[in-house]
Amino acid sequence: RVPFAPLRLVHTSTLLQKEQMPSSTPDQSASSAFNVSTNTSTYKTTRNPYGDGITRVREHTFKTDNFPVCPRKLRMLANQITKLPISEAIRQMDFSAKRASARVRSALVWARKNAIFQKQMNPDNMYLKLVRVGKGPKFPKKVDYKGRGRFGIIRKPKAHMKFVVWEKQEEKPVARDVVERALLAGGMPRRKGKGFRLTRNVWTQLEETKPVINPKPFYNW
């Protein structure tokens, strides 16, 4: 007669605890292309060239492929959208009569989308910091046969465009000297010395309620 082996009872909480325990080996499986990282990218601190304080920006770079267009003509569109908000640049390309404007508009839309999903940038604060135009590979040549044994060379140029998108976040201005510190604080400084006169005067509107004394019989302006 074979003795009966008792069943080993395992509580469900023990099984759940084993499932929730972290694995000692890292997960090396491939992530989905639709998983968006929630880590906020770091800001880059720059100083405004006009002394308005410190600006924290996030940067995203996007480059197009080479497409058939002359770099000289593409540079005109680059000068048109430089330093503009990215939404305004897309609107400018919508109403542009240039043939390459459709390709530039598509690239701007992709640059804005990648900046949102890859760098978590706010589209309302994005603007084009820099737009560069570069030549493509060596222009392919084609023989243009003419009459009387003559011929010419047809060159088909290609070019590409590179966008540098910034998202700026203004911070409190930082004063560089005594005058700027006083202007930011709302007062005007005074130096202990004779003959000192502050040249930075704040503009104020003229008071037009004063009475006119001894008016002239003609206009003097």
PDB file of N, CA, C and O in Angstrom, residues 112-183:
ATOM      1  N   ARG A 112       8.345  69.971 -35.341  1.00  0.00           N
ATOM      2  CA  ARG A 112       7.526  70.283 -34.167  1.00  0.00           C
ATOM      3  C   ARG A 112       7.026  69.010 -33.489  1.00  0.00           C
ATOM      4  O   ARG A 112       7.018  68.913 -32.249  1.00  0.00           O
ATOM      5  N   LYS A 113       6.619  68.018 -34.276  1.00  0.00           N
ATOM      6  CA  LYS A 113       6.124  66.767 -33.693  1.00  0.00           C
ATOM      7  C   LYS A 113       7.229  66.025 -32.945  1.00  0.00           C
ATOM      8  O   LYS A 113       7.021  65.521 -31.833  1.00  0.00           O
ATOM      9  N   ASN A 114       8.431  65.962 -33.529  1.00  0.00           N
ATOM     10  CA  ASN A 114       9.536  65.272 -32.864  1.00  0.00           C
ATOM     11  C   ASN A 114       9.970  66.002 -31.604  1.00  0.00           C
ATOM     12  O   ASN A 114      10.357  65.371 -30.607  1.00  0.00           O
ATOM     13  N   ALA A 115       9.924  67.326 -31.613  1.00  0.00           N
ATOM     14  CA  ALA A 115      10.290  68.087 -30.424  1.00  0.00           C
ATOM     15  C   ALA A 115       9.302  67.853 -29.285  1.00  0.00           C
ATOM     16  O   ALA A 115       9.684  67.836 -28.113  1.00  0.00           O
ATOM     17  N   ILE A 116       8.037  67.646 -29.613  1.00  0.00           N
ATOM     18  CA  ILE A 116       7.019  67.417 -28.578  1.00  0.00           C
ATOM     19  C   ILE A 116       7.180  66.036 -27.960  1.00  0.00           C
ATOM     20  O   ILE A 116       7.156  65.876 -26.735  1.00  0.00           O
ATOM     21  N   PHE A 117       7.380  64.995 -28.794  1.00  0.00           N
ATOM     22  CA  PHE A 117       7.400  63.624 -28.300  1.00  0.00           C
ATOM     23  C   PHE A 117       8.773  63.199 -27.791  1.00  0.00           C
ATOM     24  O   PHE A 117       8.862  62.349 -26.908  1.00  0.00           O
ATOM     25  N   GLN A 118       9.842  63.767 -28.326  1.00  0.00           N
ATOM     26  CA  GLN A 118      11.179  63.358 -27.914  1.00  0.00           C
ATOM     27  C   GLN A 118      11.753  64.226 -26.811  1.00  0.00           C
ATOM     28  O   GLN A 118      12.453  63.715 -25.935  1.00  0.00           O
ATOM     29  N   LYS A 119      11.473  65.516 -26.833  1.00  0.00           N
ATOM     30  CA  LYS A 119      12.033  66.437 -25.846  1.00  0.00           C
ATOM     31  C   LYS A 119      10.997  67.017 -24.895  1.00  0.00           C
ATOM     32  O   LYS A 119      11.336  67.810 -24.028  1.00  0.00           O
ATOM     33  N   GLN A 120       9.706  66.641 -25.067  1.00  0.00           N
ATOM     34  CA  GLN A 120       8.619  67.153 -24.225  1.00  0.00           C
ATOM     35  C   GLN A 120       8.601  68.684 -24.217  1.00  0.00           C
ATOM     36  O   GLN A 120       8.478  69.332 -23.171  1.00  0.00           O
ATOM     37  N   MET A 121       8.735  69.283 -25.374  1.00  0.00           N
ATOM     38  CA  MET A 121       8.743  70.735 -25.496  1.00  0.00           C
ATOM     39  C   MET A 121       7.337  71.257 -25.740  1.00  0.00           C
ATOM     40  O   MET A 121       6.501  70.585 -26.349  1.00  0.00           O
ATOM     41  N   ASN A 122       7.090  72.454 -25.248  1.00  0.00           N
ATOM     42  CA  ASN A 122       5.775  73.087 -25.387  1.00  0.00           C
ATOM     43  C   ASN A 122       5.708  73.766 -26.752  1.00  0.00           C
ATOM     44  O   ASN A 122       6.517  74.636 -27.050  1.00  0.00           O
ATOM     45  N   PRO A 123       4.744  73.400 -27.607  1.00  0.00           N
ATOM     46  CA  PRO A 123       4.701  74.014 -28.951  1.00  0.00           C
ATOM     47  C   PRO A 123       4.388  75.498 -28.929  1.00  0.00           C
ATOM     48  O   PRO A 123       4.683  76.207 -29.896  1.00  0.00           O
ATOM     49  N   ASP A 124       3.775  75.989 -27.846  1.00  0.00           N
ATOM     50  CA  ASP A 124       3.459  77.418 -27.779  1.00  0.00           C
ATOM     51  C   ASP A 124       4.705  78.270 -27.568  1.00  0.00           C
ATOM     52  O   ASP A 124       4.704  79.459 -27.925  1.00  0.00           O
ATOM     53  N   ASN A 125       5.762  77.703 -26.990  1.00  0.00           N
ATOM     54  CA  ASN A 125       6.985  78.463 -26.726  1.00  0.00           C
ATOM     55  C   ASN A 125       8.115  78.137 -27.691  1.00  0.00           C
ATOM     56  O   ASN A 125       9.225  78.616 -27.500  1.00  0.00           O
ATOM     57  N   MET A 126       7.837  77.335 -28.724  1.00  0.00           N
ATOM     58  CA  MET A 126       8.893  76.949 -29.657  1.00  0.00           C
ATOM     59  C   MET A 126       9.052  78.001 -30.743  1.00  0.00           C
ATOM     60  O   MET A 126       8.050  78.539 -31.249  1.00  0.00           O
ATOM     61  N   TYR A 127      10.278  78.277 -31.094  1.00  0.00           N
ATOM     62  CA  TYR A 127      10.579  79.169 -32.207  1.00  0.00           C
ATOM     63  C   TYR A 127      11.864  78.693 -32.874  1.00  0.00           C
ATOM     64  O   TYR A 127      12.637  77.922 -32.311  1.00  0.00           O
ATOM     65  N   LEU A 128      12.069  79.152 -34.088  1.00  0.00           N
ATOM     66  CA  LEU A 128      13.224  78.745 -34.890  1.00  0.00           C
ATOM     67  C   LEU A 128      14.402  79.636 -34.552  1.00  0.00           C
ATOM     68  O   LEU A 128      14.459  80.803 -34.956  1.00  0.00           O
ATOM     69  N   LYS A 129      15.319  79.095 -33.798  1.00  0.00           N
ATOM     70  CA  LYS A 129      16.513  79.844 -33.434  1.00  0.00           C
ATOM     71  C   LYS A 129      17.459  80.002 -34.616  1.00  0.00           C
ATOM     72  O   LYS A 129      18.055  81.064 -34.815  1.00  0.00           O
ATOM     73  N   LEU A 130      17.596  78.962 -35.425  1.00  0.00           N
ATOM     74  CA  LEU A 130      18.549  78.980 -36.534  1.00  0.00           C
ATOM     75  C   LEU A 130      18.018  78.094 -37.657  1.00  0.00           C
ATOM     76  O   LEU A 130      17.489  77.014 -37.397  1.00  0.00           O
ATOM     77  N   VAL A 131      18.142  78.581 -38.875  1.00  0.00           N
ATOM     78  CA  VAL A 131      17.763  77.824 -40.075  1.00  0.00           C
ATOM     79  C   VAL A 131      18.937  77.891 -41.040  1.00  0.00           C
ATOM     80  O   VAL A 131      19.334  78.985 -41.460  1.00  0.00           O
ATOM     81  N   ARG A 132      19.498  76.736 -41.378  1.00  0.00           N
ATOM     82  CA  ARG A 132      20.654  76.676 -42.263  1.00  0.00           C
ATOM     83  C   ARG A 132      20.285  75.940 -43.545  1.00  0.00           C
ATOM     84  O   ARG A 132      19.491  75.007 -43.530  1.00  0.00           O
ATOM     85  N   VAL A 133      20.894  76.379 -44.622  1.00  0.00           N
ATOM     86  CA  VAL A 133      20.708  75.760 -45.935  1.00  0.00           C
ATOM     87  C   VAL A 133      22.064  75.264 -46.415  1.00  0.00           C
ATOM     88  O   VAL A 133      23.052  76.009 -46.376  1.00  0.00           O
ATOM     89  N   GLY A 134      22.136  74.014 -46.856  1.00  0.00           N
ATOM     90  CA  GLY A 134      23.376  73.436 -47.341  1.00  0.00           C
ATOM     91  C   GLY A 134      23.190  72.787 -48.700  1.00  0.00           C
ATOM     92  O   GLY A 134      22.079  72.378 -49.068  1.00  0.00           O
ATOM     93  N   LYS A 135      24.264  72.711 -49.435  1.00  0.00           N
ATOM     94  CA  LYS A 135      24.231  72.066 -50.738  1.00  0.00           C
ATOM     95  C   LYS A 135      24.193  70.558 -50.567  1.00  0.00           C
ATOM     96  O   LYS A 135      24.738  70.005 -49.622  1.00  0.00           O
ATOM     97  N   GLY A 136      23.570  69.901 -51.538  1.00  0.00           N
ATOM     98  CA  GLY A 136      23.524  68.458 -51.546  1.00  0.00           C
ATOM     99  C   GLY A 136      24.794  67.864 -52.126  1.00  0.00           C
ATOM    100  O   GLY A 136      25.846  68.516 -52.167  1.00  0.00           O
ATOM    101  N   PRO A 137      24.728  66.636 -52.573  1.00  0.00           N
ATOM    102  CA  PRO A 137      25.918  66.038 -53.207  1.00  0.00           C
ATOM    103  C   PRO A 137      26.268  66.770 -54.505  1.00  0.00           C
ATOM    104  O   PRO A 137      25.588  67.708 -54.916  1.00  0.00           O
ATOM    105  N   LYS A 138      27.342  66.340 -55.130  1.00  0.00           N
ATOM    106  CA  LYS A 138      27.787  66.982 -56.359  1.00  0.00           C
ATOM    107  C   LYS A 138      26.676  66.965 -57.401  1.00  0.00           C
ATOM    108  O   LYS A 138      26.050  65.936 -57.658  1.00  0.00           O
ATOM    109  N   PHE A 139      26.440  68.155 -57.969  1.00  0.00           N
ATOM    110  CA  PHE A 139      25.309  68.295 -58.872  1.00  0.00           C
ATOM    111  C   PHE A 139      25.470  67.354 -60.064  1.00  0.00           C
ATOM    112  O   PHE A 139      26.488  67.408 -60.773  1.00  0.00           O
ATOM    113  N   PRO A 140      24.490  66.491 -60.333  1.00  0.00           N
ATOM    114  CA  PRO A 140      24.591  65.643 -61.532  1.00  0.00           C
ATOM    115  C   PRO A 140      24.468  66.487 -62.799  1.00  0.00           C
ATOM    116  O   PRO A 140      23.717  67.456 -62.853  1.00  0.00           O
ATOM    117  N   LYS A 141      25.211  66.122 -63.791  1.00  0.00           N
ATOM    118  CA  LYS A 141      25.245  66.868 -65.040  1.00  0.00           C
ATOM    119  C   LYS A 141      24.576  66.063 -66.155  1.00  0.00           C
ATOM    120  O   LYS A 141      24.609  64.840 -66.166  1.00  0.00           O
ATOM    121  N   LYS A 142      24.008  66.778 -67.081  1.00  0.00           N
ATOM    122  CA  LYS A 142      23.336  66.173 -68.222  1.00  0.00           C
ATOM    123  C   LYS A 142      23.692  66.986 -69.466  1.00  0.00           C
ATOM    124  O   LYS A 142      23.701  68.217 -69.418  1.00  0.00           O
ATOM    125  N   VAL A 143      23.964  66.290 -70.557  1.00  0.00           N
ATOM    126  CA  VAL A 143      24.358  66.960 -71.791  1.00  0.00           C
ATOM    127  C   VAL A 143      23.121  67.513 -72.486  1.00  0.00           C
ATOM    128  O   VAL A 143      22.113  66.806 -72.653  1.00  0.00           O
ATOM    129  N   ASP A 144      23.181  68.773 -72.856  1.00  0.00           N
ATOM    130  CA  ASP A 144      22.106  69.435 -73.596  1.00  0.00           C
ATOM    131  C   ASP A 144      22.583  69.636 -75.034  1.00  0.00           C
ATOM    132  O   ASP A 144      23.379  70.543 -75.320  1.00  0.00           O
ATOM    133  N   TYR A 145      22.112  68.787 -75.913  1.00  0.00           N
ATOM    134  CA  TYR A 145      22.555  68.835 -77.308  1.00  0.00           C
ATOM    135  C   TYR A 145      21.851  69.974 -78.025  1.00  0.00           C
ATOM    136  O   TYR A 145      20.636  70.178 -77.890  1.00  0.00           O
ATOM    137  N   LYS A 146      22.624  70.714 -78.808  1.00  0.00           N
ATOM    138  CA  LYS A 146      22.109  71.840 -79.562  1.00  0.00           C
ATOM    139  C   LYS A 146      22.424  71.640 -81.045  1.00  0.00           C
ATOM    140  O   LYS A 146      23.028  70.626 -81.450  1.00  0.00           O
ATOM    141  N   GLY A 147      22.015  72.595 -81.822  1.00  0.00           N
ATOM    142  CA  GLY A 147      22.246  72.506 -83.263  1.00  0.00           C
ATOM    143  C   GLY A 147      23.679  72.855 -83.643  1.00  0.00           C
ATOM    144  O   GLY A 147      24.446  73.438 -82.862  1.00  0.00           O
ATOM    145  N   ARG A 148      24.043  72.474 -84.878  1.00  0.00           N
ATOM    146  CA  ARG A 148      25.351  72.762 -85.467  1.00  0.00           C
ATOM    147  C   ARG A 148      26.504  72.145 -84.650  1.00  0.00           C
ATOM    148  O   ARG A 148      27.563  72.743 -84.500  1.00  0.00           O
ATOM    149  N   GLY A 149      26.262  70.999 -84.052  1.00  0.00           N
ATOM    150  CA  GLY A 149      27.317  70.297 -83.339  1.00  0.00           C
ATOM    151  C   GLY A 149      27.677  70.873 -81.981  1.00  0.00           C
ATOM    152  O   GLY A 149      28.697  70.475 -81.407  1.00  0.00           O
ATOM    153  N   ARG A 150      26.869  71.785 -81.483  1.00  0.00           N
ATOM    154  CA  ARG A 150      27.157  72.368 -80.168  1.00  0.00           C
ATOM    155  C   ARG A 150      26.374  71.636 -79.075  1.00  0.00           C
ATOM    156  O   ARG A 150      25.385  70.958 -79.349  1.00  0.00           O
ATOM    157  N   PHE A 151      26.804  71.828 -77.855  1.00  0.00           N
ATOM    158  CA  PHE A 151      26.113  71.210 -76.721  1.00  0.00           C
ATOM    159  C   PHE A 151      26.365  72.069 -75.482  1.00  0.00           C
ATOM    160  O   PHE A 151      27.299  72.878 -75.432  1.00  0.00           O
ATOM    161  N   GLY A 152      25.520  71.874 -74.499  1.00  0.00           N
ATOM    162  CA  GLY A 152      25.642  72.567 -73.222  1.00  0.00           C
ATOM    163  C   GLY A 152      25.557  71.567 -72.073  1.00  0.00           C
ATOM    164  O   GLY A 152      25.361  70.358 -72.273  1.00  0.00           O
ATOM    165  N   ILE A 153      25.708  72.064 -70.856  1.00  0.00           N
ATOM    166  CA  ILE A 153      25.676  71.236 -69.653  1.00  0.00           C
ATOM    167  C   ILE A 153      24.494  71.681 -68.796  1.00  0.00           C
ATOM    168  O   ILE A 153      24.365  72.866 -68.448  1.00  0.00           O
ATOM    169  N   ILE A 154      23.643  70.739 -68.455  1.00  0.00           N
ATOM    170  CA  ILE A 154      22.511  70.994 -67.559  1.00  0.00           C
ATOM    171  C   ILE A 154      22.873  70.442 -66.185  1.00  0.00           C
ATOM    172  O   ILE A 154      23.199  69.257 -66.051  1.00  0.00           O
ATOM    173  N   ARG A 155      22.820  71.279 -65.185  1.00  0.00           N
ATOM    174  CA  ARG A 155      23.105  70.878 -63.800  1.00  0.00           C
ATOM    175  C   ARG A 155      21.815  70.876 -63.000  1.00  0.00           C
ATOM    176  O   ARG A 155      21.057  71.840 -63.044  1.00  0.00           O
ATOM    177  N   LYS A 156      21.593  69.803 -62.275  1.00  0.00           N
ATOM    178  CA  LYS A 156      20.395  69.669 -61.449  1.00  0.00           C
ATOM    179  C   LYS A 156      20.795  69.792 -59.986  1.00  0.00           C
ATOM    180  O   LYS A 156      21.262  68.824 -59.364  1.00  0.00           O
ATOM    181  N   PRO A 157      20.636  70.965 -59.377  1.00  0.00           N
ATOM    182  CA  PRO A 157      21.106  71.160 -58.000  1.00  0.00           C
ATOM    183  C   PRO A 157      20.171  70.516 -56.988  1.00  0.00           C
ATOM    184  O   PRO A 157      18.979  70.321 -57.225  1.00  0.00           O
ATOM    185  N   LYS A 158      20.738  70.191 -55.845  1.00  0.00           N
ATOM    186  CA  LYS A 158      19.998  69.677 -54.694  1.00  0.00           C
ATOM    187  C   LYS A 158      20.471  70.400 -53.441  1.00  0.00           C
ATOM    188  O   LYS A 158      21.623  70.857 -53.379  1.00  0.00           O
ATOM    189  N   ALA A 159      19.593  70.485 -52.467  1.00  0.00           N
ATOM    190  CA  ALA A 159      19.916  71.193 -51.227  1.00  0.00           C
ATOM    191  C   ALA A 159      19.129  70.577 -50.086  1.00  0.00           C
ATOM    192  O   ALA A 159      18.163  69.824 -50.292  1.00  0.00           O
ATOM    193  N   HIS A 160      19.550  70.892 -48.872  1.00  0.00           N
ATOM    194  CA  HIS A 160      18.856  70.441 -47.672  1.00  0.00           C
ATOM    195  C   HIS A 160      18.776  71.604 -46.679  1.00  0.00           C
ATOM    196  O   HIS A 160      19.476  72.608 -46.837  1.00  0.00           O
ATOM    197  N   MET A 161      17.935  71.446 -45.684  1.00  0.00           N
ATOM    198  CA  MET A 161      17.702  72.493 -44.698  1.00  0.00           C
ATOM    199  C   MET A 161      17.786  71.896 -43.296  1.00  0.00           C
ATOM    200  O   MET A 161      17.353  70.767 -43.068  1.00  0.00           O
ATOM    201  N   LYS A 162      18.355  72.651 -42.373  1.00  0.00           N
ATOM    202  CA  LYS A 162      18.520  72.231 -40.989  1.00  0.00           C
ATOM    203  C   LYS A 162      17.867  73.257 -40.075  1.00  0.00           C
ATOM    204  O   LYS A 162      18.133  74.455 -40.192  1.00  0.00           O
ATOM    205  N   PHE A 163      17.009  72.777 -39.160  1.00  0.00           N
ATOM    206  CA  PHE A 163      16.296  73.646 -38.219  1.00  0.00           C
ATOM    207  C   PHE A 163      16.840  73.415 -36.816  1.00  0.00           C
ATOM    208  O   PHE A 163      17.080  72.275 -36.418  1.00  0.00           O
ATOM    209  N   VAL A 164      17.010  74.491 -36.068  1.00  0.00           N
ATOM    210  CA  VAL A 164      17.354  74.443 -34.643  1.00  0.00           C
ATOM    211  C   VAL A 164      16.195  75.092 -33.896  1.00  0.00           C
ATOM    212  O   VAL A 164      16.002  76.310 -33.955  1.00  0.00           O
ATOM    213  N   VAL A 165      15.394  74.249 -33.230  1.00  0.00           N
ATOM    214  CA  VAL A 165      14.186  74.703 -32.540  1.00  0.00           C
ATOM    215  C   VAL A 165      14.510  74.897 -31.065  1.00  0.00           C
ATOM    216  O   VAL A 165      15.087  74.009 -30.430  1.00  0.00           O
ATOM    217  N   TRP A 166      14.128  76.044 -30.537  1.00  0.00           N
ATOM    218  CA  TRP A 166      14.330  76.359 -29.115  1.00  0.00           C
ATOM    219  C   TRP A 166      12.981  76.536 -28.432  1.00  0.00           C
ATOM    220  O   TRP A 166      12.018  77.017 -29.037  1.00  0.00           O
ATOM    221  N   GLU A 167      12.959  76.126 -27.180  1.00  0.00           N
ATOM    222  CA  GLU A 167      11.820  76.422 -26.298  1.00  0.00           C
ATOM    223  C   GLU A 167      12.373  77.210 -25.121  1.00  0.00           C
ATOM    224  O   GLU A 167      13.079  76.656 -24.277  1.00  0.00           O
ATOM    225  N   LYS A 168      12.084  78.466 -25.077  1.00  0.00           N
ATOM    226  CA  LYS A 168      12.666  79.315 -24.047  1.00  0.00           C
ATOM    227  C   LYS A 168      11.721  79.424 -22.864  1.00  0.00           C
ATOM    228  O   LYS A 168      10.502  79.381 -22.988  1.00  0.00           O
ATOM    229  N   GLN A 169      12.292  79.583 -21.692  1.00  0.00           N
ATOM    230  CA  GLN A 169      11.565  79.782 -20.443  1.00  0.00           C
ATOM    231  C   GLN A 169      12.231  80.927 -19.706  1.00  0.00           C
ATOM    232  O   GLN A 169      13.350  80.801 -19.211  1.00  0.00           O
ATOM    233  N   GLU A 170      11.546  82.049 -19.695  1.00  0.00           N
ATOM    234  CA  GLU A 170      12.126  83.247 -19.109  1.00  0.00           C
ATOM    235  C   GLU A 170      12.203  83.116 -17.592  1.00  0.00           C
ATOM    236  O   GLU A 170      11.306  82.572 -16.939  1.00  0.00           O
ATOM    237  N   GLU A 171      13.256  83.616 -17.028  1.00  0.00           N
ATOM    238  CA  GLU A 171      13.439  83.645 -15.590  1.00  0.00           C
ATOM    239  C   GLU A 171      13.613  85.086 -15.128  1.00  0.00           C
ATOM    240  O   GLU A 171      13.557  86.025 -15.926  1.00  0.00           O
ATOM    241  N   LYS A 172      13.835  85.249 -13.853  1.00  0.00           N
ATOM    242  CA  LYS A 172      13.965  86.572 -13.297  1.00  0.00           C
ATOM    243  C   LYS A 172      15.234  87.233 -13.821  1.00  0.00           C
ATOM    244  O   LYS A 172      16.307  86.638 -13.812  1.00  0.00           O
ATOM    245  N   PRO A 173      15.139  88.482 -14.302  1.00  0.00           N
ATOM    246  CA  PRO A 173      16.346  89.143 -14.817  1.00  0.00           C
ATOM    247  C   PRO A 173      17.386  89.335 -13.722  1.00  0.00           C
ATOM    248  O   PRO A 173      17.076  89.527 -12.550  1.00  0.00           O
ATOM    249  N   VAL A 174      18.630  89.267 -14.134  1.00  0.00           N
ATOM    250  CA  VAL A 174      19.758  89.426 -13.218  1.00  0.00           C
ATOM    251  C   VAL A 174      20.484  90.711 -13.591  1.00  0.00           C
ATOM    252  O   VAL A 174      20.850  90.912 -14.759  1.00  0.00           O
ATOM    253  N   ALA A 175      20.673  91.592 -12.604  1.00  0.00           N
ATOM    254  CA  ALA A 175      21.332  92.870 -12.844  1.00  0.00           C
ATOM    255  C   ALA A 175      22.837  92.675 -12.904  1.00  0.00           C
ATOM    256  O   ALA A 175      23.413  91.899 -12.139  1.00  0.00           O
ATOM    257  N   ARG A 176      23.476  93.411 -13.820  1.00  0.00           N
ATOM    258  CA  ARG A 176      24.912  93.312 -13.986  1.00  0.00           C
ATOM    259  C   ARG A 176      25.670  94.449 -13.303  1.00  0.00           C
ATOM    260  O   ARG A 176      26.864  94.342 -13.090  1.00  0.00           O
ATOM    261  N   ASP A 177      24.998  95.537 -12.997  1.00  0.00           N
ATOM    262  CA  ASP A 177      25.668  96.650 -12.331  1.00  0.00           C
ATOM    263  C   ASP A 177      24.674  97.341 -11.415  1.00  0.00           C
ATOM    264  O   ASP A 177      23.535  96.896 -11.234  1.00  0.00           O
ATOM    265  N   VAL A 178      25.101  98.450 -10.834  1.00  0.00           N
ATOM    266  CA  VAL A 178      24.266  99.158  -9.857  1.00  0.00           C
ATOM    267  C   VAL A 178      23.063  99.783 -10.527  1.00  0.00           C
ATOM    268  O   VAL A 178      21.954  99.801  -9.976  1.00  0.00           O
ATOM    269  N   VAL A 179      23.250 100.302 -11.726  1.00  0.00           N
ATOM    270  CA  VAL A 179      22.147 100.980 -12.405  1.00  0.00           C
ATOM    271  C   VAL A 179      21.052  99.989 -12.763  1.00  0.00           C
ATOM    272  O   VAL A 179      19.858 100.260 -12.542  1.00  0.00           O
ATOM    273  N   GLU A 180      21.418  98.828 -13.300  1.00  0.00           N
ATOM    274  CA  GLU A 180      20.408  97.836 -13.639  1.00  0.00           C
ATOM    275  C   GLU A 180      19.718  97.299 -12.396  1.00  0.00           C
ATOM    276  O   GLU A 180      18.514  97.024 -12.421  1.00  0.00           O
ATOM    277  N   ARG A 181      20.443  97.139 -11.309  1.00  0.00           N
ATOM    278  CA  ARG A 181      19.822  96.662 -10.077  1.00  0.00           C
ATOM    279  C   ARG A 181      18.793  97.659  -9.561  1.00  0.00           C
ATOM    280  O   ARG A 181      17.730  97.287  -9.070  1.00  0.00           O
ATOM    281  N   ALA A 182      19.095  98.942  -9.674  1.00  0.00           N
ATOM    282  CA  ALA A 182      18.150  99.955  -9.220  1.00  0.00           C
ATOM    283  C   ALA A 182      16.950 100.052 -10.150  1.00  0.00           C
ATOM    284  O   ALA A 182      15.819 100.255  -9.709  1.00  0.00           O
ATOM    285  N   LEU A 183      17.173  99.894 -11.457  1.00  0.00           N
ATOM    286  CA  LEU A 183      16.062  99.941 -12.393  1.00  0.00           C
ATOM    287  C   LEU A 183      15.113  98.766 -12.200  1.00  0.00           C
ATOM    288  O   LEU A 183      13.897  98.916 -12.310  1.00  0.00           O
TER     289      LEU A 183
END
